[in-house]
Amino acid sequence: ELKVEQNPLFLSMQEGKNYTIYCNYSTTSDRLYWYRQDPGKSLESLFVLLSNGAVKQEGRLMASLDTKARLSTLHITAAVHDLSATYFCAERMNYGGSQGNLIFGKGTKLSVKP
Amino acid sequence: DAGVIQSPRHEVTEMGQEVTLRCKPISGHDYLFWYRQTMMRGLELLIYFNNNVPIDDSGMPEDRFSAKMPNASFSTLKIQPSEPRDSAVYFCASSRQGYNEQFFGPGTRLTVL
């Protein structure tokens, strides 16, 4: 069964702290995606990780991909309140006829408190 | 450059009524996706199109749901008849080729009373 598991599902952080969100996926996917969703809003693309060892950074967020371990991480450095949102990872199906499908995790709801 | 456009943004209807959701993908994108998001089930892919052709509709919950893409710039998702359990946020997304990132529209919040 195709599955993308994120943990934790809920994360309450203090401003200034660091933390990591983990994303385990079940297939030999060649691409991993991270999205952000603010309450009542749409999904915004953050990162596309294309290969093993890929690392991308944008501001206080850094994403990495380990295809051998089927693991991606989203690291938050010195959290600020504006980072409060739900973060989704998704893997791309790459077999059969459904090569466009993304399988999403349940999301990690991040709350950054002063 | 305009993003994915969806209409209506909010829809409140009564059980048994027909509901039509509309989507205009980003120009030049050849893949279009319809998703449904609920608290209980998260984000679910309903159907997706490549070059206006439905590729995978295995996520469509039942025959009450249908989707069309008559041309590259327009798609509809229809629910007939609607039921309260169809209440959700429906997102349309598009991408250039199937392996690139998907860009999501603002969503349609559907409430079926």
mmCIF file of C-alpha atoms in Angstrom:
data_model
loop_
_atom_site.group_PDB
_atom_site.id
_atom_site.type_symbol
_atom_site.label_atom_id
_atom_site.label_comp_id
_atom_site.label_asym_id
_atom_site.label_seq_id
_atom_site.Cartn_x
_atom_site.Cartn_y
_atom_site.Cartn_z
ATOM 1 C CA GLU A 1 0.000 0.000 0.000
ATOM 2 C CA LEU A 2 1.290 3.410 -0.939
ATOM 3 C CA LYS A 3 1.752 5.473 2.146
ATOM 4 C CA VAL A 4 3.408 8.708 3.188
ATOM 5 C CA GLU A 5 3.828 9.097 6.919
ATOM 6 C CA GLN A 6 4.689 12.343 8.593
ATOM 7 C CA ASN A 7 5.621 12.863 12.179
ATOM 8 C CA PRO A 8 4.860 14.543 14.294
ATOM 9 C CA LEU A 9 1.321 15.428 13.218
ATOM 10 C CA PHE A 10 1.170 18.286 15.699
ATOM 11 C CA LEU A 11 4.078 20.411 16.799
ATOM 12 C CA SER A 12 4.047 23.281 19.222
ATOM 13 C CA MET A 13 7.292 25.208 19.275
ATOM 14 C CA GLN A 14 8.654 28.245 20.974
ATOM 15 C CA GLU A 15 10.056 31.044 18.918
ATOM 16 C CA GLY A 16 13.776 30.725 18.407
ATOM 17 C CA LYS A 17 13.868 26.950 18.722
ATOM 18 C CA ASN A 18 14.855 24.384 16.112
ATOM 19 C CA TYR A 19 12.908 21.317 15.113
ATOM 20 C CA THR A 20 12.618 18.704 12.381
ATOM 21 C CA ILE A 21 9.568 17.219 10.670
ATOM 22 C CA TYR A 22 10.026 13.734 9.263
ATOM 23 C CA CYS A 23 8.444 12.239 6.171
ATOM 24 C CA ASN A 24 8.700 8.526 5.414
ATOM 25 C CA TYR A 25 7.414 7.216 2.122
ATOM 26 C CA SER A 26 6.828 3.748 0.852
ATOM 27 C CA THR A 27 7.857 3.551 -2.794
ATOM 28 C CA THR A 28 11.010 4.084 -4.808
ATOM 29 C CA SER A 29 9.855 7.562 -5.643
ATOM 30 C CA ASP A 30 12.290 9.828 -7.460
ATOM 31 C CA ARG A 31 10.753 13.069 -6.284
ATOM 32 C CA LEU A 32 9.572 14.429 -2.981
ATOM 33 C CA TYR A 33 7.571 17.592 -2.516
ATOM 34 C CA TRP A 34 6.922 19.857 0.448
ATOM 35 C CA TYR A 35 3.923 22.141 0.642
ATOM 36 C CA ARG A 36 2.685 24.684 3.159
ATOM 37 C CA GLN A 37 -0.956 25.407 3.934
ATOM 38 C CA ASP A 38 -2.132 28.321 6.064
ATOM 39 C CA PRO A 39 -5.524 27.959 7.787
ATOM 40 C CA GLY A 40 -8.360 28.370 5.297
ATOM 41 C CA LYS A 41 -5.917 28.799 2.418
ATOM 42 C CA SER A 42 -4.584 26.775 -0.442
ATOM 43 C CA LEU A 43 -1.386 24.747 -0.666
ATOM 44 C CA GLU A 44 1.811 26.546 -1.548
ATOM 45 C CA SER A 45 4.768 24.692 -2.999
ATOM 46 C CA LEU A 46 7.907 25.005 -0.865
ATOM 47 C CA PHE A 47 10.440 22.515 -2.204
ATOM 48 C CA VAL A 48 10.869 19.880 -4.875
ATOM 49 C CA LEU A 49 13.620 17.391 -4.042
ATOM 50 C CA LEU A 50 14.859 15.599 -7.105
ATOM 51 C CA SER A 51 17.518 13.122 -6.085
ATOM 52 C CA ASN A 52 19.199 11.323 -3.261
ATOM 53 C CA GLY A 53 21.104 13.712 -1.057
ATOM 54 C CA ALA A 54 19.248 16.749 -2.354
ATOM 55 C CA VAL A 55 19.113 19.654 0.061
ATOM 56 C CA LYS A 56 17.204 22.861 -0.459
ATOM 57 C CA GLN A 57 16.907 25.881 1.793
ATOM 58 C CA GLU A 58 14.573 28.832 1.875
ATOM 59 C CA GLY A 59 14.874 31.192 4.794
ATOM 60 C CA ARG A 60 14.470 29.267 8.034
ATOM 61 C CA LEU A 61 13.362 26.070 6.289
ATOM 62 C CA MET A 62 15.672 23.398 4.938
ATOM 63 C CA ALA A 63 14.530 20.201 3.259
ATOM 64 C CA SER A 64 16.565 17.108 2.499
ATOM 65 C CA LEU A 65 16.010 13.772 0.811
ATOM 66 C CA ASP A 66 17.475 10.319 1.480
ATOM 67 C CA THR A 67 16.038 7.962 -1.133
ATOM 68 C CA LYS A 68 17.788 4.923 0.316
ATOM 69 C CA ALA A 69 16.093 5.416 3.661
ATOM 70 C CA ARG A 70 12.914 6.692 1.943
ATOM 71 C CA LEU A 71 13.055 9.654 4.253
ATOM 72 C CA SER A 72 12.749 13.372 3.806
ATOM 73 C CA THR A 73 13.159 15.953 6.537
ATOM 74 C CA LEU A 74 12.041 19.541 6.887
ATOM 75 C CA HIS A 75 14.228 21.363 9.377
ATOM 76 C CA ILE A 76 13.082 24.574 10.994
ATOM 77 C CA THR A 77 15.757 26.905 12.324
ATOM 78 C CA ALA A 78 15.017 29.584 14.912
ATOM 79 C CA ALA A 79 11.259 29.358 14.445
ATOM 80 C CA VAL A 80 9.178 32.509 14.157
ATOM 81 C CA HIS A 81 5.408 32.906 14.469
ATOM 82 C CA ASP A 82 5.007 33.404 10.705
ATOM 83 C CA LEU A 83 6.009 29.773 10.182
ATOM 84 C CA SER A 84 2.839 28.578 11.895
ATOM 85 C CA ALA A 85 1.009 26.508 9.276
ATOM 86 C CA THR A 86 0.419 22.920 8.213
ATOM 87 C CA TYR A 87 3.246 21.324 6.265
ATOM 88 C CA PHE A 88 2.652 18.462 3.865
ATOM 89 C CA CYS A 89 5.100 16.178 2.177
ATOM 90 C CA ALA A 90 4.127 14.255 -0.937
ATOM 91 C CA GLU A 91 5.774 11.637 -3.069
ATOM 92 C CA ARG A 92 5.225 11.136 -6.763
ATOM 93 C CA MET A 93 4.018 7.823 -8.046
ATOM 94 C CA ASN A 94 6.401 6.710 -10.767
ATOM 95 C CA TYR A 95 5.038 3.455 -12.025
ATOM 96 C CA GLY A 96 2.282 2.239 -14.216
ATOM 97 C CA GLY A 97 0.027 4.715 -15.902
ATOM 98 C CA SER A 98 -0.400 7.011 -12.933
ATOM 99 C CA GLN A 99 2.849 8.889 -13.138
ATOM 100 C CA GLY A 100 1.253 12.186 -12.306
ATOM 101 C CA ASN A 101 -0.165 11.201 -8.937
ATOM 102 C CA LEU A 102 1.104 12.726 -5.754
ATOM 103 C CA ILE A 103 0.505 10.852 -2.530
ATOM 104 C CA PHE A 104 0.250 13.290 0.360
ATOM 105 C CA GLY A 105 1.007 12.747 4.012
ATOM 106 C CA LYS A 106 -1.531 13.801 6.638
ATOM 107 C CA GLY A 107 0.327 17.019 7.321
ATOM 108 C CA THR A 108 2.161 18.420 10.329
ATOM 109 C CA LYS A 109 0.372 21.265 12.042
ATOM 110 C CA LEU A 110 3.031 23.624 13.360
ATOM 111 C CA SER A 111 2.255 26.247 15.954
ATOM 112 C CA VAL A 112 5.024 28.650 16.940
ATOM 113 C CA LYS A 113 4.418 30.457 20.191
ATOM 114 C CA PRO A 114 6.209 33.506 21.550
ATOM 115 C CA ASP B 1 0.818 35.504 -14.489
ATOM 116 C CA ALA B 2 -2.481 34.251 -13.118
ATOM 117 C CA GLY B 3 -2.458 31.130 -11.028
ATOM 118 C CA VAL B 4 -5.039 28.377 -11.019
ATOM 119 C CA ILE B 5 -8.513 29.883 -10.904
ATOM 120 C CA GLN B 6 -11.453 28.162 -9.258
ATOM 121 C CA SER B 7 -15.084 29.127 -8.963
ATOM 122 C CA PRO B 8 -17.145 29.450 -6.955
ATOM 123 C CA ARG B 9 -15.043 29.992 -3.842
ATOM 124 C CA HIS B 10 -17.909 29.018 -1.579
ATOM 125 C CA GLU B 11 -20.978 26.961 -2.343
ATOM 126 C CA VAL B 12 -23.824 26.140 0.008
ATOM 127 C CA THR B 13 -26.475 23.831 -1.336
ATOM 128 C CA GLU B 14 -29.119 21.432 -0.163
ATOM 129 C CA MET B 15 -28.922 17.683 -0.310
ATOM 130 C CA GLY B 16 -29.992 16.342 -3.672
ATOM 131 C CA GLN B 17 -29.005 19.401 -5.659
ATOM 132 C CA GLU B 18 -26.472 19.365 -8.473
ATOM 133 C CA VAL B 19 -23.190 21.125 -7.822
ATOM 134 C CA THR B 20 -20.672 22.172 -10.477
ATOM 135 C CA LEU B 21 -17.179 23.309 -9.591
ATOM 136 C CA ARG B 22 -14.993 25.020 -12.168
ATOM 137 C CA CYS B 23 -11.277 25.284 -12.728
ATOM 138 C CA LYS B 24 -8.991 27.148 -15.095
ATOM 139 C CA PRO B 25 -5.429 25.789 -14.997
ATOM 140 C CA ILE B 26 -2.282 27.807 -15.503
ATOM 141 C CA SER B 27 -1.716 28.450 -19.193
ATOM 142 C CA GLY B 28 0.727 25.955 -20.687
ATOM 143 C CA HIS B 29 0.186 23.314 -18.016
ATOM 144 C CA ASP B 30 -0.780 19.950 -19.455
ATOM 145 C CA TYR B 31 -1.802 18.171 -16.242
ATOM 146 C CA LEU B 32 -4.865 19.033 -14.189
ATOM 147 C CA PHE B 33 -5.781 17.479 -10.858
ATOM 148 C CA TRP B 34 -8.897 17.561 -8.679
ATOM 149 C CA TYR B 35 -8.447 17.002 -4.933
ATOM 150 C CA ARG B 36 -10.789 16.918 -1.973
ATOM 151 C CA GLN B 37 -9.694 17.899 1.529
ATOM 152 C CA THR B 38 -11.515 17.030 4.748
ATOM 153 C CA MET B 39 -10.427 16.872 8.358
ATOM 154 C CA MET B 40 -11.134 13.165 8.537
ATOM 155 C CA ARG B 41 -9.564 11.973 5.290
ATOM 156 C CA GLY B 42 -6.985 14.643 4.570
ATOM 157 C CA LEU B 43 -6.102 15.453 0.973
ATOM 158 C CA GLU B 44 -7.391 12.956 -1.568
ATOM 159 C CA LEU B 45 -6.809 12.888 -5.298
ATOM 160 C CA LEU B 46 -10.107 12.444 -7.107
ATOM 161 C CA ILE B 47 -9.096 12.471 -10.768
ATOM 162 C CA TYR B 48 -6.451 13.859 -13.026
ATOM 163 C CA PHE B 49 -6.162 14.744 -16.703
ATOM 164 C CA ASN B 50 -3.271 14.865 -19.117
ATOM 165 C CA ASN B 51 -3.814 16.912 -22.250
ATOM 166 C CA ASN B 52 -7.538 17.018 -21.469
ATOM 167 C CA VAL B 53 -7.812 13.220 -21.242
ATOM 168 C CA PRO B 54 -8.761 11.602 -17.914
ATOM 169 C CA ILE B 55 -5.889 9.371 -16.838
ATOM 170 C CA ASP B 56 -6.854 8.100 -13.405
ATOM 171 C CA ASP B 57 -10.302 8.480 -11.867
ATOM 172 C CA SER B 58 -9.899 5.784 -9.238
ATOM 173 C CA GLY B 59 -10.269 8.379 -6.489
ATOM 174 C CA MET B 60 -13.736 9.467 -7.564
ATOM 175 C CA PRO B 61 -15.910 8.329 -4.664
ATOM 176 C CA GLU B 62 -18.902 7.092 -6.638
ATOM 177 C CA ASP B 63 -20.995 7.604 -9.721
ATOM 178 C CA ARG B 64 -22.439 10.795 -8.337
ATOM 179 C CA PHE B 65 -19.130 12.452 -9.150
ATOM 180 C CA SER B 66 -18.068 13.251 -12.698
ATOM 181 C CA ALA B 67 -15.355 15.431 -14.191
ATOM 182 C CA LYS B 68 -14.702 16.809 -17.631
ATOM 183 C CA MET B 69 -12.038 18.796 -19.364
ATOM 184 C CA PRO B 70 -13.418 19.988 -22.704
ATOM 185 C CA ASN B 71 -10.320 22.040 -23.497
ATOM 186 C CA ALA B 72 -6.907 22.938 -22.126
ATOM 187 C CA SER B 73 -8.167 25.911 -20.164
ATOM 188 C CA PHE B 74 -11.260 24.604 -18.439
ATOM 189 C CA SER B 75 -12.394 21.714 -16.276
ATOM 190 C CA THR B 76 -15.499 20.944 -14.253
ATOM 191 C CA LEU B 77 -16.236 18.644 -11.349
ATOM 192 C CA LYS B 78 -19.894 17.823 -10.966
ATOM 193 C CA ILE B 79 -21.708 16.188 -8.080
ATOM 194 C CA GLN B 80 -25.225 15.003 -8.763
ATOM 195 C CA PRO B 81 -27.031 14.496 -6.466
ATOM 196 C CA SER B 82 -25.052 16.063 -3.648
ATOM 197 C CA GLU B 83 -25.037 14.647 -0.123
ATOM 198 C CA PRO B 84 -23.956 16.147 3.222
ATOM 199 C CA ARG B 85 -20.890 13.872 3.294
ATOM 200 C CA ASP B 86 -19.637 15.632 0.151
ATOM 201 C CA SER B 87 -18.999 18.752 2.243
ATOM 202 C CA ALA B 88 -15.291 19.516 1.870
ATOM 203 C CA VAL B 89 -12.826 21.864 0.247
ATOM 204 C CA TYR B 90 -12.217 20.936 -3.369
ATOM 205 C CA PHE B 91 -8.907 21.970 -4.880
ATOM 206 C CA CYS B 92 -7.859 22.062 -8.478
ATOM 207 C CA ALA B 93 -4.146 21.945 -9.296
ATOM 208 C CA SER B 94 -2.118 21.994 -12.480
ATOM 209 C CA SER B 95 1.431 21.192 -13.498
ATOM 210 C CA ARG B 96 3.667 21.289 -16.528
ATOM 211 C CA GLN B 97 4.293 17.607 -17.154
ATOM 212 C CA GLY B 98 3.458 15.017 -14.547
ATOM 213 C CA TYR B 99 6.638 15.141 -12.522
ATOM 214 C CA ASN B 100 6.817 18.830 -11.831
ATOM 215 C CA GLU B 101 5.387 20.558 -8.828
ATOM 216 C CA GLN B 102 1.656 21.103 -8.800
ATOM 217 C CA PHE B 103 0.215 24.569 -8.347
ATOM 218 C CA PHE B 104 -3.007 24.671 -6.399
ATOM 219 C CA GLY B 105 -5.992 26.925 -6.849
ATOM 220 C CA PRO B 106 -7.659 28.713 -3.926
ATOM 221 C CA GLY B 107 -10.221 25.932 -3.499
ATOM 222 C CA THR B 108 -13.999 25.748 -3.363
ATOM 223 C CA ARG B 109 -15.521 25.265 0.057
ATOM 224 C CA LEU B 110 -18.639 23.155 -0.453
ATOM 225 C CA THR B 111 -21.304 22.791 2.205
ATOM 226 C CA VAL B 112 -24.194 20.434 1.563
ATOM 227 C CA LEU B 113 -27.045 20.871 4.048
#
